[in-house]
Structure formats: C-alpha cells, structure tokens
CSV table of C-alpha atoms in Angstrom, one decimal:
chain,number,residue,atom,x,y,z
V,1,UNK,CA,37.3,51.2,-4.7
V,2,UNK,CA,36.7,50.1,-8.4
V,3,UNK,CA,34.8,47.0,-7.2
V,4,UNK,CA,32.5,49.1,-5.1
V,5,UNK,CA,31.8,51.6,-7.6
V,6,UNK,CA,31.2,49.1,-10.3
V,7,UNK,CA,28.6,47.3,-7.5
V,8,UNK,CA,27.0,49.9,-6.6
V,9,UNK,CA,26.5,50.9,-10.6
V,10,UNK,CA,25.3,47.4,-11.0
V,11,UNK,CA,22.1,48.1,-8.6
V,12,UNK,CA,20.9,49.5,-11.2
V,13,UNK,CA,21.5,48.0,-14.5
V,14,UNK,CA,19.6,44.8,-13.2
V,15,UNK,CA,16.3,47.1,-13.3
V,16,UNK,CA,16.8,46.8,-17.1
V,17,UNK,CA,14.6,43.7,-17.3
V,18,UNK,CA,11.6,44.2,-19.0
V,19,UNK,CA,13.6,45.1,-15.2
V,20,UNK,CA,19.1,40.6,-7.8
V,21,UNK,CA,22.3,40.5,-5.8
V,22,UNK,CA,24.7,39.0,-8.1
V,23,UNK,CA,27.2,41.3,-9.8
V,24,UNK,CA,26.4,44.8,-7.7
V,25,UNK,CA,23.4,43.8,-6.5
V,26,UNK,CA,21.1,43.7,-9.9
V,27,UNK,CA,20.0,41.2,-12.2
V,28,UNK,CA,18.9,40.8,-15.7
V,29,UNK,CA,15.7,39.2,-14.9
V,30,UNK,CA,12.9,41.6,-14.0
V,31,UNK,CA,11.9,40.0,-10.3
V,32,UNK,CA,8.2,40.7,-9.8
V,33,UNK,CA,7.2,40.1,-13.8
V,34,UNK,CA,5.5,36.7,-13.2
V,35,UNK,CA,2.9,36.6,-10.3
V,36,UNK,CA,0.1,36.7,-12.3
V,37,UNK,CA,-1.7,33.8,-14.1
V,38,UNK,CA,2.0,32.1,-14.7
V,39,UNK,CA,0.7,28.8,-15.1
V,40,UNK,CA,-1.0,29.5,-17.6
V,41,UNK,CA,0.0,29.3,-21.4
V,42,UNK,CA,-1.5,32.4,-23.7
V,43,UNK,CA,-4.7,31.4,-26.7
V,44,UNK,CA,-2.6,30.1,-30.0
V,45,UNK,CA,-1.4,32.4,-32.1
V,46,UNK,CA,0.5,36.1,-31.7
V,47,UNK,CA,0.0,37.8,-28.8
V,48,UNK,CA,1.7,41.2,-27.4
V,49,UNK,CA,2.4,41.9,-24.0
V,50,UNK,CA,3.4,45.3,-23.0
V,51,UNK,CA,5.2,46.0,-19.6
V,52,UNK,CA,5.9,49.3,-17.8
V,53,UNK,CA,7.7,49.2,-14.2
V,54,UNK,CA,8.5,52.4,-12.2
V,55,UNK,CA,11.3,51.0,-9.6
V,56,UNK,CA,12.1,53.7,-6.6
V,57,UNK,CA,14.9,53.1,-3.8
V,58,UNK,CA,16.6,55.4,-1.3
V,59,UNK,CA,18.0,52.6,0.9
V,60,UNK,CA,21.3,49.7,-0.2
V,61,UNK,CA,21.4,47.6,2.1
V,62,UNK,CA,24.6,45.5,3.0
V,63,UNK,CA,25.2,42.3,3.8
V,64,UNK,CA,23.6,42.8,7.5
V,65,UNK,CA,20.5,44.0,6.2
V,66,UNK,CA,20.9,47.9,7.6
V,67,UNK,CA,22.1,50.5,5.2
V,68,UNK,CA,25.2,50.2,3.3
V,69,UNK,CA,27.7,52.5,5.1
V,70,UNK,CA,30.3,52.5,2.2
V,71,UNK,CA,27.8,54.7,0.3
V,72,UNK,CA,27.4,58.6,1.7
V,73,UNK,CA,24.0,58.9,-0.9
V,74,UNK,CA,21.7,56.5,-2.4
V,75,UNK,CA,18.5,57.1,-4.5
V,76,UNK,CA,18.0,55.1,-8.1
V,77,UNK,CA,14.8,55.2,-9.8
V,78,UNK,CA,14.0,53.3,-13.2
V,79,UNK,CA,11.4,53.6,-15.4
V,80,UNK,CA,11.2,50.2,-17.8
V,81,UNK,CA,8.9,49.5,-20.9
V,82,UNK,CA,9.2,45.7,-22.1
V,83,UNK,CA,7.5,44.6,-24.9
V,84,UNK,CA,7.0,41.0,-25.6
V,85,UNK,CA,5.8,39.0,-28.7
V,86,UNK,CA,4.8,35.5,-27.6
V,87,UNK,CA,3.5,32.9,-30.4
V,88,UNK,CA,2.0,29.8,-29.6
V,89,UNK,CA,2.5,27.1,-32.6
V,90,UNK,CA,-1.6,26.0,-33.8
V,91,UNK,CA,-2.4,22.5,-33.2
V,92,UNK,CA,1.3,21.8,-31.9
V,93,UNK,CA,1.6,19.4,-29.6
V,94,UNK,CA,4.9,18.0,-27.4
V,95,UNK,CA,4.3,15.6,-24.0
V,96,UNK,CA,0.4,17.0,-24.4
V,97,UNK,CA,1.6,20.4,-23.9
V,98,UNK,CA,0.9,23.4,-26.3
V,99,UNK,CA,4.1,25.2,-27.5
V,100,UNK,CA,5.0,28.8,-27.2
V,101,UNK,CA,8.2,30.9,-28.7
V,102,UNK,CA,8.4,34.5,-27.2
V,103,UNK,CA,11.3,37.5,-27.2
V,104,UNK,CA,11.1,40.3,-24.6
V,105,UNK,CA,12.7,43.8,-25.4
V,106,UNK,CA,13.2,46.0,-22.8
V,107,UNK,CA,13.6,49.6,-23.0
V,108,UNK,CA,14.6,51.2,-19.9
V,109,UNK,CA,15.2,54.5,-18.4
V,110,UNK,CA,17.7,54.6,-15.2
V,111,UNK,CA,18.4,57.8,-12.7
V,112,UNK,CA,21.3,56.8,-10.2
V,113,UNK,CA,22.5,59.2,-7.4
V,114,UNK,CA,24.7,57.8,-5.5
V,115,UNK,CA,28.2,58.5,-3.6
V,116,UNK,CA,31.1,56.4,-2.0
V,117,UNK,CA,31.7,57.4,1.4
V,118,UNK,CA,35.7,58.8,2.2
V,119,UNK,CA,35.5,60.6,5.2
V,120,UNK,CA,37.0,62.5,6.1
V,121,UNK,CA,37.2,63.7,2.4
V,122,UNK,CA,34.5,64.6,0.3
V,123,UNK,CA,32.2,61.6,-1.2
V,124,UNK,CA,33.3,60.1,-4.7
V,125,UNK,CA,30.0,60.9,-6.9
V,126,UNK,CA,29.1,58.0,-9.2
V,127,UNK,CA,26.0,59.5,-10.1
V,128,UNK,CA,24.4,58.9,-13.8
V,129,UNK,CA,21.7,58.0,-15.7
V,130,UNK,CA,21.0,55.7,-19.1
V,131,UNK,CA,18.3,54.6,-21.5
V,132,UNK,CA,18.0,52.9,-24.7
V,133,UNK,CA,17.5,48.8,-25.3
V,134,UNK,CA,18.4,46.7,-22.3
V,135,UNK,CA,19.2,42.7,-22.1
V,136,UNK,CA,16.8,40.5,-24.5
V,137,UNK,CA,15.0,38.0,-22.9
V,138,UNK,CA,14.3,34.5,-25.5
V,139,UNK,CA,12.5,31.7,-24.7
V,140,UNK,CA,12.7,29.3,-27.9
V,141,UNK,CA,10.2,26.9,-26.6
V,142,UNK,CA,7.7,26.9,-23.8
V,143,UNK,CA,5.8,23.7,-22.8
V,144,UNK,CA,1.8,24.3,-21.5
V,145,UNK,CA,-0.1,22.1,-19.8
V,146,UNK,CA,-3.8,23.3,-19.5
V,147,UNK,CA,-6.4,21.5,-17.6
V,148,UNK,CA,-10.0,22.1,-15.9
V,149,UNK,CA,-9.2,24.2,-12.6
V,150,UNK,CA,-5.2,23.4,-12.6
V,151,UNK,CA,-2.7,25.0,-15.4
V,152,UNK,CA,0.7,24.7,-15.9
V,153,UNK,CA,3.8,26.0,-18.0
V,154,UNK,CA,7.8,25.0,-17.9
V,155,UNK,CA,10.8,25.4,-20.1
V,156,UNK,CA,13.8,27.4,-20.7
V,157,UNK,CA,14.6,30.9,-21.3
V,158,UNK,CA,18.0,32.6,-22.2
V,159,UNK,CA,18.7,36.4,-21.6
V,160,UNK,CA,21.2,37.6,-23.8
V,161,UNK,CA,23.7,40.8,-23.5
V,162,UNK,CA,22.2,43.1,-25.9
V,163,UNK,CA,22.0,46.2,-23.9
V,164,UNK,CA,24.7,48.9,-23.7
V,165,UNK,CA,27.5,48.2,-21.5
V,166,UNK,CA,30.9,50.6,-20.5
V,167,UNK,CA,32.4,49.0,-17.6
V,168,UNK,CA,33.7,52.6,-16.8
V,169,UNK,CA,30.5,54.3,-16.9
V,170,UNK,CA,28.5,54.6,-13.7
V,171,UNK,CA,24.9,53.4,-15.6
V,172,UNK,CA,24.4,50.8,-18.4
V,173,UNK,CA,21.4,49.2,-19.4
V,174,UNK,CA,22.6,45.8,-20.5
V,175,UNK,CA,24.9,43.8,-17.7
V,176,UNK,CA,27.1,42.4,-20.5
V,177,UNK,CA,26.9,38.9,-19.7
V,178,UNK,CA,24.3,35.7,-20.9
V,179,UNK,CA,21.4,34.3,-18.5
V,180,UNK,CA,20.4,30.8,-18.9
V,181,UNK,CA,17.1,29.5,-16.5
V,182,UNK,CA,14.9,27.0,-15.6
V,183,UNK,CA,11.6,28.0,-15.0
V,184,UNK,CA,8.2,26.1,-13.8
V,185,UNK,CA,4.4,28.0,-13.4
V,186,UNK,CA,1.4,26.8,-11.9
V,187,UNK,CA,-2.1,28.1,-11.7
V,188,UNK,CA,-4.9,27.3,-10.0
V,189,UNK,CA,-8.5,28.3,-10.5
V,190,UNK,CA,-10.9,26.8,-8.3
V,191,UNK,CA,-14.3,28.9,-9.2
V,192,UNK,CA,-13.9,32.2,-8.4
V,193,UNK,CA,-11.1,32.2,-6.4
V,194,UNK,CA,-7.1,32.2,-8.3
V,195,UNK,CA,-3.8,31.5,-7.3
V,196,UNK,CA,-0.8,31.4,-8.9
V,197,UNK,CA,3.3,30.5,-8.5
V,198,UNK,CA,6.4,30.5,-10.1
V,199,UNK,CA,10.0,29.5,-9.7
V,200,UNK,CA,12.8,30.2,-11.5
V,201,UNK,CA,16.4,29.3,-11.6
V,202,UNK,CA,19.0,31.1,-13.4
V,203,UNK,CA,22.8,30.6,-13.7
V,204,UNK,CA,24.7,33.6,-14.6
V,205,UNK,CA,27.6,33.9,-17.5
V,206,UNK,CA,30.4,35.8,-17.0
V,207,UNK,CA,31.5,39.3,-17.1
V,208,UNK,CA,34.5,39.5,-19.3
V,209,UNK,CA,34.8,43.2,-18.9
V,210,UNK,CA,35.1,42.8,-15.1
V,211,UNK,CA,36.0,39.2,-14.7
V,212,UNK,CA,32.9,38.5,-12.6
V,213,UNK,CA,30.7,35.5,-12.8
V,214,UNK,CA,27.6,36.7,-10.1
V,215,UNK,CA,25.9,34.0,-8.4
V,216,UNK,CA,23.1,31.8,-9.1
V,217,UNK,CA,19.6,32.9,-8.6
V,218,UNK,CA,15.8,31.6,-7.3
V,219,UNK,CA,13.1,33.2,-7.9
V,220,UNK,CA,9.6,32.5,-6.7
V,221,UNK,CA,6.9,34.8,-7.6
V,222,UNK,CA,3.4,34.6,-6.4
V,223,UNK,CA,-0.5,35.8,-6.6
V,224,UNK,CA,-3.7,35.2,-4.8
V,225,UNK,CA,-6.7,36.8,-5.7
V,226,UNK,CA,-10.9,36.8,-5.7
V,227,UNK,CA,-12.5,37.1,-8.8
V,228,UNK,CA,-15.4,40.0,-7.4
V,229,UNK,CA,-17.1,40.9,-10.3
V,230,UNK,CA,-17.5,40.0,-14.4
V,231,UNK,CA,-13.9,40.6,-15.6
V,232,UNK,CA,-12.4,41.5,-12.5
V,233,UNK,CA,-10.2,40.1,-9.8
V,234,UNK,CA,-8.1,41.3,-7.1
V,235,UNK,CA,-5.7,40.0,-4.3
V,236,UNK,CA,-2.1,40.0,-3.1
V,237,UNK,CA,1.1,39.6,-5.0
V,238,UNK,CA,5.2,39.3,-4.5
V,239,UNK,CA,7.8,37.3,-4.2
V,240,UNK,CA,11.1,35.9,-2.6
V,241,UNK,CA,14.7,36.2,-4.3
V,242,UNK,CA,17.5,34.8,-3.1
V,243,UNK,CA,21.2,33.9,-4.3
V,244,UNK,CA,22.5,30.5,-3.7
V,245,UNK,CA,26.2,30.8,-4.8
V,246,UNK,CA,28.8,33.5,-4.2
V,247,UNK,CA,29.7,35.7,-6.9
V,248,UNK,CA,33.2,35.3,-7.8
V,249,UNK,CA,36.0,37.7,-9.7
V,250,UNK,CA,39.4,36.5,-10.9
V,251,UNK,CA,38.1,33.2,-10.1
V,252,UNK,CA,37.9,34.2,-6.2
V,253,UNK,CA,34.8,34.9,-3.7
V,254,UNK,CA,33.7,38.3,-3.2
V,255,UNK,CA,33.1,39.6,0.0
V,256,UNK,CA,32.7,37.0,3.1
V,257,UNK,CA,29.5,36.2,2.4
V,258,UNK,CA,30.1,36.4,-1.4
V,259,UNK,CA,27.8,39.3,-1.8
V,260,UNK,CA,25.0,36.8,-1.9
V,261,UNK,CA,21.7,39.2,-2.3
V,262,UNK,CA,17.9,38.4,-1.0
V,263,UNK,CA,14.7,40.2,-0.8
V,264,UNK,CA,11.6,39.5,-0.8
V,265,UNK,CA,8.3,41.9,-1.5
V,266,UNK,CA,4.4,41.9,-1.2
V,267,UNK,CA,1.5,44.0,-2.7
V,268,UNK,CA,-1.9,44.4,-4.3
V,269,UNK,CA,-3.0,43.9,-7.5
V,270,UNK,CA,-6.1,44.7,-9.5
V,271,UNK,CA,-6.9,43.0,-12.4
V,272,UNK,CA,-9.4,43.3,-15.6
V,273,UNK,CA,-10.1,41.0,-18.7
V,274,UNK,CA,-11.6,43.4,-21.2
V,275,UNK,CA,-12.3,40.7,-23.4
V,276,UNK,CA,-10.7,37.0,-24.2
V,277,UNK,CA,-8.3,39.3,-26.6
V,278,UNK,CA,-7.5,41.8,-24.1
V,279,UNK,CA,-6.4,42.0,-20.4
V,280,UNK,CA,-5.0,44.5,-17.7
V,281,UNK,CA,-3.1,44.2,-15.1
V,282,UNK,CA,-2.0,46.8,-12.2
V,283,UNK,CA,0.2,45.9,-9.4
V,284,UNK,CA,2.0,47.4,-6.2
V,285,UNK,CA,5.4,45.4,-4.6
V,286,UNK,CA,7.2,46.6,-1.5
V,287,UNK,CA,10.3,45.2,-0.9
V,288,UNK,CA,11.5,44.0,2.6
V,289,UNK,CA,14.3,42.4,4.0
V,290,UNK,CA,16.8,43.0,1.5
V,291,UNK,CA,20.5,42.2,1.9
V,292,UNK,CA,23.7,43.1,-0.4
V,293,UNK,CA,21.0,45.3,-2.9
V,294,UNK,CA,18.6,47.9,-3.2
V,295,UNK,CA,15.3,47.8,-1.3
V,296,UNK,CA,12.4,49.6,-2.3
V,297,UNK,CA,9.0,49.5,-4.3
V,298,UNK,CA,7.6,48.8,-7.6
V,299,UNK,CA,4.7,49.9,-9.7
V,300,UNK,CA,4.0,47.4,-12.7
V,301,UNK,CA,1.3,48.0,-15.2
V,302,UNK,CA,0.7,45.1,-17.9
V,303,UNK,CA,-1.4,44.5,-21.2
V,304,UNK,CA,-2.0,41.5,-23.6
V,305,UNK,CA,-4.0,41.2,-26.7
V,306,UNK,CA,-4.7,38.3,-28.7
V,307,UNK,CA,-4.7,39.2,-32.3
C-alpha cells in the first residue's frame, strides 16, 4: 500500500518541471517544453525565457492502458511558472559551435485528489496540494551549430533535487533525486515553412528516501508549422515519451512490466516574433495512449527577450 500511495503522489511531482513514468508515474523533466525552434541556439548574450504550463488529468492509466483500478478517484492539476536565464558566451567558439550556459527555476503549483481503492471499505484519501521552488534544471554548456536553412544544438543538462521533498507527504514539488541527459535539436527552415525535433535521454539517480531508482527516459519532442504572415507562424506540435528500463526499489523490479510509463501527445501552436528581442509562443498538447501515468492535456505559454 505504501508503494502505491507514494506512486500515485509521484504523478504529480513530475509536473514540477519548468513541469514520465518512472518513480509514480512523473518526471523531473517538463515533457512538451522543447517543440519549438529546438535546433536553434538563442542571439549571444543574456536572454530570459519565461514558462507557464497549466497541466489537467482525470484519468491514471495502468499498465494496460485503461484506467487504473487501484485508484477509487483521480483528478491532478498543476499550474508551473519556469523561468530560465540562458547566456550565450560572445565570440566563443568550440567544434564551430556557439556556447550557451542556462539554469531553469521552476515554480509550481500542484492540486492532487486522489483515492486508493479498498472495497469493500471506504477509499484511503491521499489527496494534497504543494507549491514553492521545484527541481533546478543546469545546463553548463550547450553546443550550437547555425547554418543557412538547417540549425542545430546538443549537449548536456543536469536536473538537480532542489525542490521540497517529504516522502510521507502525499504532494512535493521536487522528486528528491539528480537527472543527468543527453539531448540533440534540430531545426529546419526551408523559406516559409519550419520544422523542428528534439530527443532527449535521461538517466535517473536514485531516491534515497524510498530506495527507488525510476527508469531511464526518451523523449522526442516535435513542431511543424507555416510561417503565414510577418512575425507569425503556426502548425502542430507534441511528442512521444517512453521508458526504456524498469524502475527498480531495494535493488528489485517493480511491477511486471517495471512500471515502465509511455505517452505520447499532439496539438496546435501559434506563434509571434514581436521583434528579434522578443518572441511568443502559445501551445495546446493532448495526451493519448498513456500507460503506467497520468493522461491528459496541457496549455504552455512561452516568452524570450534578448536584452
């Protein structure tokens, strides 16, 4: 019973990201945050990025992809604003590439209703809710690779346990373990059509509070779009997550299918570049075909200036 509550918590802390399966069902990286223009390494200098995600679900699904029947209730919702300060070095130059450091803050909001089924006795509530700084996301150094319709980015980012964790309490917004990835971007701008992907590997640390180590994770997110006036493009967006090894407690699988979690989700976006300093971004993601997590939408609204 302790390993389902604390997985069915879990659902929720991974919306944190500036905010899948792995430990519960969550993860610390934000699926979804990278469609757009990921290939494509930001003008030298600071720039800020600000992030706000509304994430709603009403369905878990299990590890047959229907709804979980070990929960009676279900409904999270998560409301997440990210800031991030990316700097790309002047005139630095490694392998031809231009250089960026960035650090991402999250700052998330999380409502979880939720009950363990015990017929015939009444369900165990592990309802709950959280906010305050989740998991920081740093990326020490970014490679970019810029060319005349075809862009590109890769490196290494690290997302550490800085978020509040209680392993007793039924919300957190950290996950209280370190991230390590491998990521690669490409964009493509062939006149006034775009297109963009991304993929992204993580490996997961370990949970010393709960002995868990959740599986490793790939992540490709994706954009297509038509640029239809001055400024302004829009087009389709997602992505596809999947888990590629079992999570493990005590050094042992869990579950038969070690709770290995997929999804993937699609939506439109609408995009505006106010000027070469600043840009919006709106964006729509319904999720499909999840197994051993959450499915449900989101609603992401990014900025960037240049200074």
């Amino acid at each position: 019973m302790k390993r389902i509550a604390t997985a069915a918590c879990a659902l929720l802390a991974g919306l944190a990201g500036p905010a899948p399966a792995t430990e519960g069902g969550g993860s610390s990286y934000p699926v979804g945050v990278e469609t757009n223009f990921s290939g494509i390494m930001l003008p030298e200098g600071a720039n800020l990025l600000a992030y706000y995600q509304h994430y709603a679900a009403d369905h878990a699904k299990g590890d047959n992809g229907e709804d979980n029947r070990r929960f009676a209730y279900f409904r999270t919702r998560a409301d997440v604003l990210a800031l991030r300060l990316s700097y790309v070095w002047p005139g630095a130059r490694l392998a031809g590439a231009t250089l960026e450091t960035r650090v991402v803050l999250p700052l998330p909001s999380l409502d979880l209703s939720l009950g363990i089924d015990r017929s015939p006795l009444a369900p165990l509530d592990r309802s709950g809710t959280a906010s305050g700084p989740g998991d920081m996301t740093l990326a020490p150094l970014l490679l970019g690779w810029h060319g005349d319709s075809v862009h590109q980015m890769a490196g290494l980012e690290t997302i550490l346990p800085t978020g509040s964790y209680d392993a007793a309490s039924p919300v957190n917004t950290g996950r209280n373990y370190r991230q390590l990835a491998a990521l690669y971007g490409v964009t493509w701008l062939p006149g006034r059509w775009e297109a963009s992907a991304r993929v992204r590997y993580g490996v997961n640390g370990r949970n010393q509070a709960t002995d868990y180590r959740s599986g490793e994770e790939l992540t490709l997110e994706f954009s297509g779009g038509y640029k239809f006036a001055p400024g302004w493009s829009a087009g389709v967006n997602g992505y596809v997550y999947r888990q590629l090894t079992d999570d493990r407690q005590a050094g042992r699988r869990v579950a038969p299918d070690g709770n290995r979690g997929e999804v993937e989700a699609v939506g439109p976006y609408l995009a505006w570049s106010v000027s070469k300093q600043l840009s919006l971004i709106g964006k729509l993601q319904f999720e499909s075909g999840a197994r051993n997590r959450a499915e449900g939408e989101r609603i992401w609204l990014q900025g960037r200036y240049s200074f």
